[in-house]
Coordinates of C-alpha atoms in Angstrom, one line a residue:
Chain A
X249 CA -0.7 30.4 6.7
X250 CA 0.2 26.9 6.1
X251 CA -3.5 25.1 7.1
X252 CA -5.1 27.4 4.4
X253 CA -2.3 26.7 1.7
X254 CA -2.9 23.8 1.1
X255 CA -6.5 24.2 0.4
X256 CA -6.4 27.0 -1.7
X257 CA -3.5 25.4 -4.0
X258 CA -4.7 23.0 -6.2
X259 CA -2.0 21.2 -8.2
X260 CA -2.5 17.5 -8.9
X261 CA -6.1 17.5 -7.9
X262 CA -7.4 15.3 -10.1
X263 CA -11.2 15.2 -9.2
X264 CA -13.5 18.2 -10.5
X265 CA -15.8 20.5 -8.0
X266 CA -19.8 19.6 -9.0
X267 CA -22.5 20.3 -7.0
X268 CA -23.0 21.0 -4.1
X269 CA -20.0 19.4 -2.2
X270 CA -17.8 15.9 -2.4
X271 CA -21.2 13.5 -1.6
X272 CA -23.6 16.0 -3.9
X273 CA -20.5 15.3 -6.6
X274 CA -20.5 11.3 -5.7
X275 CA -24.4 11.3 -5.7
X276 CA -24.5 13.1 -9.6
X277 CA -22.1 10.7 -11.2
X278 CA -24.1 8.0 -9.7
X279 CA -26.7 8.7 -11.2
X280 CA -25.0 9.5 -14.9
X281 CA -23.5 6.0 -14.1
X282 CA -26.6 3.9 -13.5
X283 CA -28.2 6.2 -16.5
X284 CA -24.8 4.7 -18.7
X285 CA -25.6 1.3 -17.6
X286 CA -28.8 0.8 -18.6
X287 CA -28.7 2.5 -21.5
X288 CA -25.1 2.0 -22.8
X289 CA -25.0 5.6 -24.3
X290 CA -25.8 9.2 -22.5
X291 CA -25.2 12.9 -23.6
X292 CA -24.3 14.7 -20.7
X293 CA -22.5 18.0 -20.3
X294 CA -18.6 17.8 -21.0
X295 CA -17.2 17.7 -17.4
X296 CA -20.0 15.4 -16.3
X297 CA -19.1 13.1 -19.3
X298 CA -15.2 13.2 -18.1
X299 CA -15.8 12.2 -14.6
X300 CA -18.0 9.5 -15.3
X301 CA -15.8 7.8 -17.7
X302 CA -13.0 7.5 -15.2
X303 CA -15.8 6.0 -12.8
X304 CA -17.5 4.3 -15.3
X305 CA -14.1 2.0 -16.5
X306 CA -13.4 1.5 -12.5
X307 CA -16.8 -0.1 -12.1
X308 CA -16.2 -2.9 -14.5
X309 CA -12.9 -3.4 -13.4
X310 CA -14.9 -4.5 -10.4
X311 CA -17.4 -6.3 -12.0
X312 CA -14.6 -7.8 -14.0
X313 CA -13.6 -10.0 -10.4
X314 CA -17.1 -11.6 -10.5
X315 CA -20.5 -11.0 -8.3
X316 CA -18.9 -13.6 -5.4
X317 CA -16.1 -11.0 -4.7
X318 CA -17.9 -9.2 -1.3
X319 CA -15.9 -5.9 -1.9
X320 CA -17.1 -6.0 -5.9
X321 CA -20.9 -6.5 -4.5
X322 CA -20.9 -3.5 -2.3
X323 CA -19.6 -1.0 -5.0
X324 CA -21.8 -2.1 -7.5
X325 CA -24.9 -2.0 -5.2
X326 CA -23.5 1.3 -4.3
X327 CA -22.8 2.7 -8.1
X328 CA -26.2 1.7 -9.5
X329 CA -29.2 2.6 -7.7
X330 CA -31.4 0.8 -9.5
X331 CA -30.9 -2.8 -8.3
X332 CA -32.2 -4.2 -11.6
X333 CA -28.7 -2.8 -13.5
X334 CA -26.4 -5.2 -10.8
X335 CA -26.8 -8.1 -13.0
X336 CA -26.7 -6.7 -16.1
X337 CA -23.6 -5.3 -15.2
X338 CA -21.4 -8.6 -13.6
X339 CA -23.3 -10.8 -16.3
X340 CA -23.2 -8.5 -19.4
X341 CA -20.8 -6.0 -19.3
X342 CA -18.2 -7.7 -17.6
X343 CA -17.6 -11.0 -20.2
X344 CA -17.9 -7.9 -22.9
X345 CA -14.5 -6.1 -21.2
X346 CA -13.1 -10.0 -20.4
X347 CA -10.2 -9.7 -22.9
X348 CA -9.7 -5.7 -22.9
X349 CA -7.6 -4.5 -19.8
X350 CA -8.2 -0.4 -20.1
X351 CA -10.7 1.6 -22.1
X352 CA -13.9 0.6 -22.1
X353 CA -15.9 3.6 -22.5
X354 CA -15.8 6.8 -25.5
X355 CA -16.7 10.4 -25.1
X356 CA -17.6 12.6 -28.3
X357 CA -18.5 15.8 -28.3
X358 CA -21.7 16.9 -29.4
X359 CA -23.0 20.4 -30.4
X360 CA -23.8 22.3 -27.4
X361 CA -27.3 22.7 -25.6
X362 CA -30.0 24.6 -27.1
X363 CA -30.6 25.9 -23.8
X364 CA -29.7 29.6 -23.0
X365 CA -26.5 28.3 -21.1
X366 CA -24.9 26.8 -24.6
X367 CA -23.0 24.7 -22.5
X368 CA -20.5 21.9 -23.6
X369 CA -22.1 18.4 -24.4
X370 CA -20.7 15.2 -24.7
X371 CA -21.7 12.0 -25.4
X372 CA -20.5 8.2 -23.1
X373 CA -20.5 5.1 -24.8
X374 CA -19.4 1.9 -23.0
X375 CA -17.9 0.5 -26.3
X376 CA -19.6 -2.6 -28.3
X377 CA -23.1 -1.2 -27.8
X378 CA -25.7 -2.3 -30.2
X379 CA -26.7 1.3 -31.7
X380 CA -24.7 2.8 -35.2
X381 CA -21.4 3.7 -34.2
X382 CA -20.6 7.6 -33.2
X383 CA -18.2 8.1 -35.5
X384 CA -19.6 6.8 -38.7
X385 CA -17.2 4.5 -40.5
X386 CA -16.0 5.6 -44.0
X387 CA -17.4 3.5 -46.8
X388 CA -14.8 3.3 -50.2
X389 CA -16.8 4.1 -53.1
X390 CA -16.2 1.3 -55.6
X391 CA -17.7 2.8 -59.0
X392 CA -14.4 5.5 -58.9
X393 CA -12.1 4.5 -62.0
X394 CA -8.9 3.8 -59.5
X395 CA -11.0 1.2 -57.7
X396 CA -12.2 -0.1 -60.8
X397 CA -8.9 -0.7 -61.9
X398 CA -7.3 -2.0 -59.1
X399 CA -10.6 -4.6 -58.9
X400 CA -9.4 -5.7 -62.1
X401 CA -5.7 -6.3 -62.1
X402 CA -6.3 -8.0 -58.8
X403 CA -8.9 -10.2 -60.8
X404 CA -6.1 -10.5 -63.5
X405 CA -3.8 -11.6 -60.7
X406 CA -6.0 -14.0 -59.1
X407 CA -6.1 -16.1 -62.6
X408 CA -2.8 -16.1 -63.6
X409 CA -1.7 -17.3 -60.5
X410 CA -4.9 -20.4 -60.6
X411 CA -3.5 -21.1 -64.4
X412 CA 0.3 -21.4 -63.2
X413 CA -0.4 -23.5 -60.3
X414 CA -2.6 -25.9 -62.4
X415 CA 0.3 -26.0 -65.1
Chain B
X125 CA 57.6 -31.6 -4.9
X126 CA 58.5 -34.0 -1.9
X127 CA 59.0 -30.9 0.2
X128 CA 55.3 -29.3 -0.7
X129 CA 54.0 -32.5 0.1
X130 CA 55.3 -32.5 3.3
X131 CA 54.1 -28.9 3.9
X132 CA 50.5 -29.9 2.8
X133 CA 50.7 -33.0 5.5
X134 CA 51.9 -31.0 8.4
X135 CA 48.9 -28.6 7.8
X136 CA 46.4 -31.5 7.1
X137 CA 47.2 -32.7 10.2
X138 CA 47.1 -29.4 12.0
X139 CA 43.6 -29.0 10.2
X140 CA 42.8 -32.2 11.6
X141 CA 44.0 -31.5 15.5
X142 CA 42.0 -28.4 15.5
X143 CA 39.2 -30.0 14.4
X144 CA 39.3 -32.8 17.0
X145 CA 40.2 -30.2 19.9
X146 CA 37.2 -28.1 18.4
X147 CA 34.5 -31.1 18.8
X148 CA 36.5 -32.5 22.0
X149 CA 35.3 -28.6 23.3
X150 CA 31.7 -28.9 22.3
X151 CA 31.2 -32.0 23.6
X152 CA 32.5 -30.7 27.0
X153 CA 30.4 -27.8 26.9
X154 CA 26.8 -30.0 26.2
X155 CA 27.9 -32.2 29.4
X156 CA 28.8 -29.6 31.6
X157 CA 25.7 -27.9 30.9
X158 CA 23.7 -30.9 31.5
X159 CA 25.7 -31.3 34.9
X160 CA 24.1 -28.0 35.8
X161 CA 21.1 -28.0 35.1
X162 CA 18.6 -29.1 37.8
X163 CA 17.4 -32.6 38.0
X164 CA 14.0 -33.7 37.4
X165 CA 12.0 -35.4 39.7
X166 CA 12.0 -39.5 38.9
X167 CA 9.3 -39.3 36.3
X168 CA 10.1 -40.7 33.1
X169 CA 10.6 -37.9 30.7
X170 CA 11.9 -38.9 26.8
X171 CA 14.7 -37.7 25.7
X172 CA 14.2 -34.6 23.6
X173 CA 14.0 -34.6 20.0
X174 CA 17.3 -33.8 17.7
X175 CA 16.2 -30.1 16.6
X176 CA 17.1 -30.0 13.0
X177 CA 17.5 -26.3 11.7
X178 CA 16.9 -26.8 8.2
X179 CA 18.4 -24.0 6.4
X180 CA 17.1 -24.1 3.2
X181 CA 13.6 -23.4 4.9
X182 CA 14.2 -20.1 6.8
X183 CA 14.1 -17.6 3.8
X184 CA 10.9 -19.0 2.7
X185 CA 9.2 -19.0 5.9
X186 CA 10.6 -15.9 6.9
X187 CA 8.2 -12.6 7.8
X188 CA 7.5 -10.9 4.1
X189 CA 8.2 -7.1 5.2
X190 CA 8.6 -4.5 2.6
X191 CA 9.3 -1.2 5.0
X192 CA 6.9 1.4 3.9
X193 CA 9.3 4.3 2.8
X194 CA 9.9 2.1 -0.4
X195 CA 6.6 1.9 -1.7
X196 CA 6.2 5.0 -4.3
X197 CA 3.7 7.5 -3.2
X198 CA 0.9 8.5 -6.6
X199 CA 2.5 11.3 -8.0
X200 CA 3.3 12.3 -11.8
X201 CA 7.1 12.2 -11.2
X202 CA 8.9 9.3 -13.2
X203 CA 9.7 6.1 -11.9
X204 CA 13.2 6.2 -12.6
X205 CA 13.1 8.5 -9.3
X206 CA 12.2 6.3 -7.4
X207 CA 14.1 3.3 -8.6
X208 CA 17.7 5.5 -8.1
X209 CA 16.5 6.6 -4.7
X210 CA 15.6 2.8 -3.9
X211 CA 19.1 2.0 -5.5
X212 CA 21.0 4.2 -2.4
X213 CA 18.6 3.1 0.6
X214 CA 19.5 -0.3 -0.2
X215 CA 23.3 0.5 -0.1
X216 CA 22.6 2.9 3.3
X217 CA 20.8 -0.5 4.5
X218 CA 23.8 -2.6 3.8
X219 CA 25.7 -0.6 6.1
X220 CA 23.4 -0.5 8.8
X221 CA 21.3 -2.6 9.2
X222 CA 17.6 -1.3 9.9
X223 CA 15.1 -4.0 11.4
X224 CA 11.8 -4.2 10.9
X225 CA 9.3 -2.1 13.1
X226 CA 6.0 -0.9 12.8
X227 CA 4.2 2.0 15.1
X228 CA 4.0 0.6 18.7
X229 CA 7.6 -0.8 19.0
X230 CA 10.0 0.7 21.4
X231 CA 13.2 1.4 19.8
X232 CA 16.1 2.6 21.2
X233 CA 18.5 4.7 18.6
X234 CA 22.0 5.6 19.1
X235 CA 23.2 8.7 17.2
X236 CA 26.3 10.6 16.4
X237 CA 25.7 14.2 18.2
X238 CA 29.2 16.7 18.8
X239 CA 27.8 18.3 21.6
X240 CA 27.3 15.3 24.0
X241 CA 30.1 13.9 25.9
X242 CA 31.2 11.0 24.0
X243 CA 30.4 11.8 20.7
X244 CA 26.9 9.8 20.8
X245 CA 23.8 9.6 22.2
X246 CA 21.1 7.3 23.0
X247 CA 17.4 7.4 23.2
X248 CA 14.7 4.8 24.3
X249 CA 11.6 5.3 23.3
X250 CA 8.0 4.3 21.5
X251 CA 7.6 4.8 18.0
X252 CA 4.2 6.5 17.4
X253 CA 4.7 7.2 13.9
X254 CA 6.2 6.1 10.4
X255 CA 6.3 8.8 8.0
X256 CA 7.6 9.9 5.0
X257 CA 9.1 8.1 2.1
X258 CA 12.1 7.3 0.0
X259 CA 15.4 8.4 2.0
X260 CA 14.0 11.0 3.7
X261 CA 11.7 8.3 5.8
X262 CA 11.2 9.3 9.4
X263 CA 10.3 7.7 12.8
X264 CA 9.2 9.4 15.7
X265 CA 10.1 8.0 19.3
X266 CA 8.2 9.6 22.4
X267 CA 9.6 8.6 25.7
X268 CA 8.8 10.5 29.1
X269 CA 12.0 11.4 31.2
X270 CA 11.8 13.4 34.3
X271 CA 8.4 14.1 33.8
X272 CA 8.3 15.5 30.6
X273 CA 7.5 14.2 27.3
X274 CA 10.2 14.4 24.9
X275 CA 9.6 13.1 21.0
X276 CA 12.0 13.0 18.6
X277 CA 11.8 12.5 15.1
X278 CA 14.9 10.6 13.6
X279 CA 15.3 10.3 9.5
X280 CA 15.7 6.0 9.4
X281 CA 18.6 7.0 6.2
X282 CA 20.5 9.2 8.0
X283 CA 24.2 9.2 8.5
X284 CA 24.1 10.1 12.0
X285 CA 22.3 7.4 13.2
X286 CA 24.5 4.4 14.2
X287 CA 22.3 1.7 15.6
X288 CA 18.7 1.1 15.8
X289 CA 17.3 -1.7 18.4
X290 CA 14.1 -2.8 18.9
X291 CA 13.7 -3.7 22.5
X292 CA 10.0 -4.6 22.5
X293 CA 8.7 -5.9 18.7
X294 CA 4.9 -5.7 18.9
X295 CA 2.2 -3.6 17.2
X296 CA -0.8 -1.8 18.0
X297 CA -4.6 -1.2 17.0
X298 CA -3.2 2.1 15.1
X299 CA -1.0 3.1 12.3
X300 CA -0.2 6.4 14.2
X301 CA -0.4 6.8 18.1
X302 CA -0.2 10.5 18.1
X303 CA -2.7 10.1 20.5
X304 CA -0.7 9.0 23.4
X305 CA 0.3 13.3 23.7
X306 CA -3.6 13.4 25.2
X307 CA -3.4 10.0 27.2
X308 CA -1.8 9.4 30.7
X309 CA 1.4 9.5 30.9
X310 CA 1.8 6.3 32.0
X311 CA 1.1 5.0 28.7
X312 CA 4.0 6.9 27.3
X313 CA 6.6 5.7 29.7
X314 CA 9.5 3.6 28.5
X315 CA 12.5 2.1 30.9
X316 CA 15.6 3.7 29.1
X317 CA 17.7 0.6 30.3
X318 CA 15.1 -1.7 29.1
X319 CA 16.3 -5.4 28.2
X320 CA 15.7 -6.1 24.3
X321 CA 13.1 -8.7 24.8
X322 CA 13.8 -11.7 22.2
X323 CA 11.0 -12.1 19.3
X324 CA 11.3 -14.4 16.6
X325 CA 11.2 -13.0 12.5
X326 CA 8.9 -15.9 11.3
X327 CA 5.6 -15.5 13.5
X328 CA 2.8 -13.4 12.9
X329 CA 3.4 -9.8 14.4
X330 CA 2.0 -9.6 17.7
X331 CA -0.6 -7.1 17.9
X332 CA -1.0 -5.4 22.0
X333 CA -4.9 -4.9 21.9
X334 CA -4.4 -2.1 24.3
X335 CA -6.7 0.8 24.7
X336 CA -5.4 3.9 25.6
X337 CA -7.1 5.8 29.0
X338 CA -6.8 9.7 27.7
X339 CA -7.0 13.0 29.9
X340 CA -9.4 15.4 30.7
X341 CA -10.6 17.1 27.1
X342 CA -9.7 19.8 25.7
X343 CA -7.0 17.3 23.4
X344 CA -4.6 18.4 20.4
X345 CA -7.0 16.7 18.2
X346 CA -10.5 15.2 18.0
X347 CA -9.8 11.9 17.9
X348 CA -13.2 10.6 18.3
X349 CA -14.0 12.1 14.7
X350 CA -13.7 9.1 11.7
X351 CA -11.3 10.7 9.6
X352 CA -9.2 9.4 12.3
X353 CA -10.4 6.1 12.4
X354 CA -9.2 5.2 16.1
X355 CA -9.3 1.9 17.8
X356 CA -7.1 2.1 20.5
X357 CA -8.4 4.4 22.8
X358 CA -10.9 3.9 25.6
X359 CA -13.7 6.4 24.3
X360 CA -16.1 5.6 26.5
X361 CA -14.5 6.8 29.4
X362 CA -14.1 10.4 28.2
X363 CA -17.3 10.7 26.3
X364 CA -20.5 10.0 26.3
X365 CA -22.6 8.4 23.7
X366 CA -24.5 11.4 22.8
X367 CA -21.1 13.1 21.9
X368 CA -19.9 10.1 19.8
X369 CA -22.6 9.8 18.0
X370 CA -21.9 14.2 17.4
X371 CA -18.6 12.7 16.4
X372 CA -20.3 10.5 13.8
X373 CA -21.3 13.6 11.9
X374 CA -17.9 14.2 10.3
X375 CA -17.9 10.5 8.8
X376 CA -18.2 10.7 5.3
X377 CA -19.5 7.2 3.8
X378 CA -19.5 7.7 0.4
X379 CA -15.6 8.1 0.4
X380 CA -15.1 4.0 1.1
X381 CA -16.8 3.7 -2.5
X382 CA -15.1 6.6 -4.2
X383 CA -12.6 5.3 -6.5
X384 CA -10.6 8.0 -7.4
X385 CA -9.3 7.8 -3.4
X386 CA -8.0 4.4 -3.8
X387 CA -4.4 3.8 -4.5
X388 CA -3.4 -0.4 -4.8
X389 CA 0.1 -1.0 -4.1
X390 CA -0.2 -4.6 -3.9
X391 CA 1.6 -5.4 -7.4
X392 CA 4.1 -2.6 -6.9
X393 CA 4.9 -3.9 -3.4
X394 CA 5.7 -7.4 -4.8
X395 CA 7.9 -5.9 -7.4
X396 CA 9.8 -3.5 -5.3
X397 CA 10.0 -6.3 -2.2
X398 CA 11.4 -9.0 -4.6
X399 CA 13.7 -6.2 -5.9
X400 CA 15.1 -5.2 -2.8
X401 CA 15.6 -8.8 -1.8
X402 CA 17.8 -9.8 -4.5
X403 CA 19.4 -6.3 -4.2
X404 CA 20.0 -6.9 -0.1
X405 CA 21.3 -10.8 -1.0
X406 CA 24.2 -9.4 -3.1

């Protein structure tokens, strides 16, 4: 029957079922949101994490066309539910994202829950927060011979070059 | 080279007679009309001011209308779809030439049929709704003749239509009046030998702020439910408040702030509308 088709086929739907229906869904990932805001990085379960980033990256989009915009007000005073977080987000977040046009947040996975469910955890980061980076960055060990080396025929190279310019 | 010469003078000069008789014949016409028209009473009236048509002004100020069916629906298909579909709408539209409508006009549509005398038909009609898009865009007209509804849904790119009119170029509180099926019929009527009444393609679009009287419930929908978002009908004639506010229980307020609904087309309408402009100029 074509009225139930449609409903029971679900390519291209793009939005996950949580909860308990469409506004239990909207009401979760507003809270995950307002938690992301004021703290700048959550660990969430994996699909929870997903959906937020997509919502999380619209929201300062918003922000992005400043707190006078009437449309941008009403979303964020609808995102964050703690009214304290609206000017953090149009005066903090959004000169942060000024020169960046897409990707604003970053999921990692984390190992899953202790809990008897095990289920998959991820961690949100609206990117330039102040704590050590997720993925830590890779230090080159200088004291290996092949750095040594190259330190000193770049030395080498640095005065020759200060001797044939004075010549 | 004296002959040539000559040639060129004789039709210089017949260039220059018709040109003379051509004037001599407006200027006859103007007086003649002014002979005609009635005479004002003796109150001085100024003369009227020169109208200057300024051509170079007219594109500018024209209506900016980009018909719906070219604006890509949000799908994972690629552009380049799109673009070739737009590529043979614009050469249908240089054939014939489809004017701008919106929901609320009433059209009247000539098309090719074998089975009626003549080889073509005509229907007259209001167009409650737009749908569709790319070259299978359709239109549907609802007229009432001999008292009985009749709606018919006509593809805009089709190569049976021959000629579509607008008689009456104004629109309505709604994007789709499927709801005149459950209002009085008067409301649906259209005159099929209704005069094309003149409108102008640089004003605003007039909007008819009419609100629809509807019949007796049960109707083919519940249009008093928000997902429908209805303006134009007279609600509180057929319902009571108690039952709108029942209505109200189907509105779902957190969808104006979900952001995964919204799709903004106003950079891609630019794009495509100055496309299809230069396209149409060629």
């Amino acid at each position: 029957m074509r009225l139930t088709l449609q409903m029971l086929i679900s390519h291209g739907r793009v939005a996950r079922k949580m909860g308990l229906g469409p506004q239990s869904r909207l009401d979760m990932l507003r809270n995950i949101l307002t938690g992301l805001v004021r703290h700048e990085r959550i660990e969430t379960t994996a699909a929870r994490a997903d959906e937020v980033r997509f919502y999380a990256e619209k929201l300062v989009d918003y922000a992005k066309k400043g707190d006078t915009d009437e449309k941008a007000m009403k979303m964020a005073s609808f995102w964050l539910t703690e009214k304290d977080l609206v000017p953090k987000l149009f005066k903090v977040l959004a000169p942060r994202f000024e020169t960046q046009s897409n990707g604003y947040t970053r999921m990692a996975r984390i190992p899953n829950r202790e809990n008897l469910d095990r289920a998959k955890m991820a961690v949100v980061e609206y990117k330039g927060n102040p704590f050590p980076p997720l993925y830590p960055v890779k230090k080159e060990n200088e004291l290996t011979l092949l750095n040594q080396l190259l330190k000193g025929y770049r030395e080498e190279r640095a005065q020759e070059l200060s001797t044939t310019s004075t010549i | 080279m004296a002959a040539c010469a000559k040639g060129l003078d004789k039709c210089m000069f017949s260039l220059r007679l018709l040109r003379n008789l051509r004037l001599q014949n407006e200027r006859f016409i103007s007086t003649s009309l002014g002979r005609l028209a009635p005479k004002e009473p003796s109150k001085f009236t100024p003369p009227p001011k020169p109208v200057v048509i300024d051509k170079t002004q007219t594109v500018a100020s024209l209506r900016k209308f980009l018909s719906p069916e070219f604006i890509p629906p949000r799908q994972r298909t690629d552009p380049f779809k799109f673009a070739i579909e737009r590529k043979d709408m614009i050469r249908r539209r240089k054939v014939l030439n489809i004017p701008e409508f919106y929901a609320g006009c009433i059209l009247a549509v000539t098309m090719a049929d074998p089975n009626a005398s003549g080889k073509i038909n005509r229907f007259v009609g209001i167009c409650i709704q737009r749908g569709g898009k790319g070259l299978g865009a359709t239109f549907v007209l609802r007229n009432i003749i001999d008292n009985q509804g009749v709606e018919i849904c006509y593809e805009l790119y089709s190569p049976r239509v021959q000629k579509i009119d607008v008689l009456k170029f104004e629109k309505r509180l709604d994007d789709n009046l499927m709801y005149l099926r459950d209002a009085l019929t008067e409301y649906s009527t259209v005159d099929p030998d209704m005069k094309p009444v003149p409108y102008s393609s640089t004003d605003e679009v007039p909007v008819n702020k009419m609100k629809v009287r509807m019949r007796p419930k049960p109707w083919s929908k519940r249009w008093e439910r928000p997902k429908f978002n209805i303006q134009g009908i007279r609600f509180d004639l057929s319902l009571t408040p108690e039952k709108m506010e029942h209505a109200q229980k189907w509105a779902q307020p957190w969808r104006e702030y979900d952001m995964l609904k919204e799709y903004e087309t106003s950079k891609l309408e630019e794009e495509i509308l100055s496309e299809v402009q230069l396209e149409m100029s060629k």
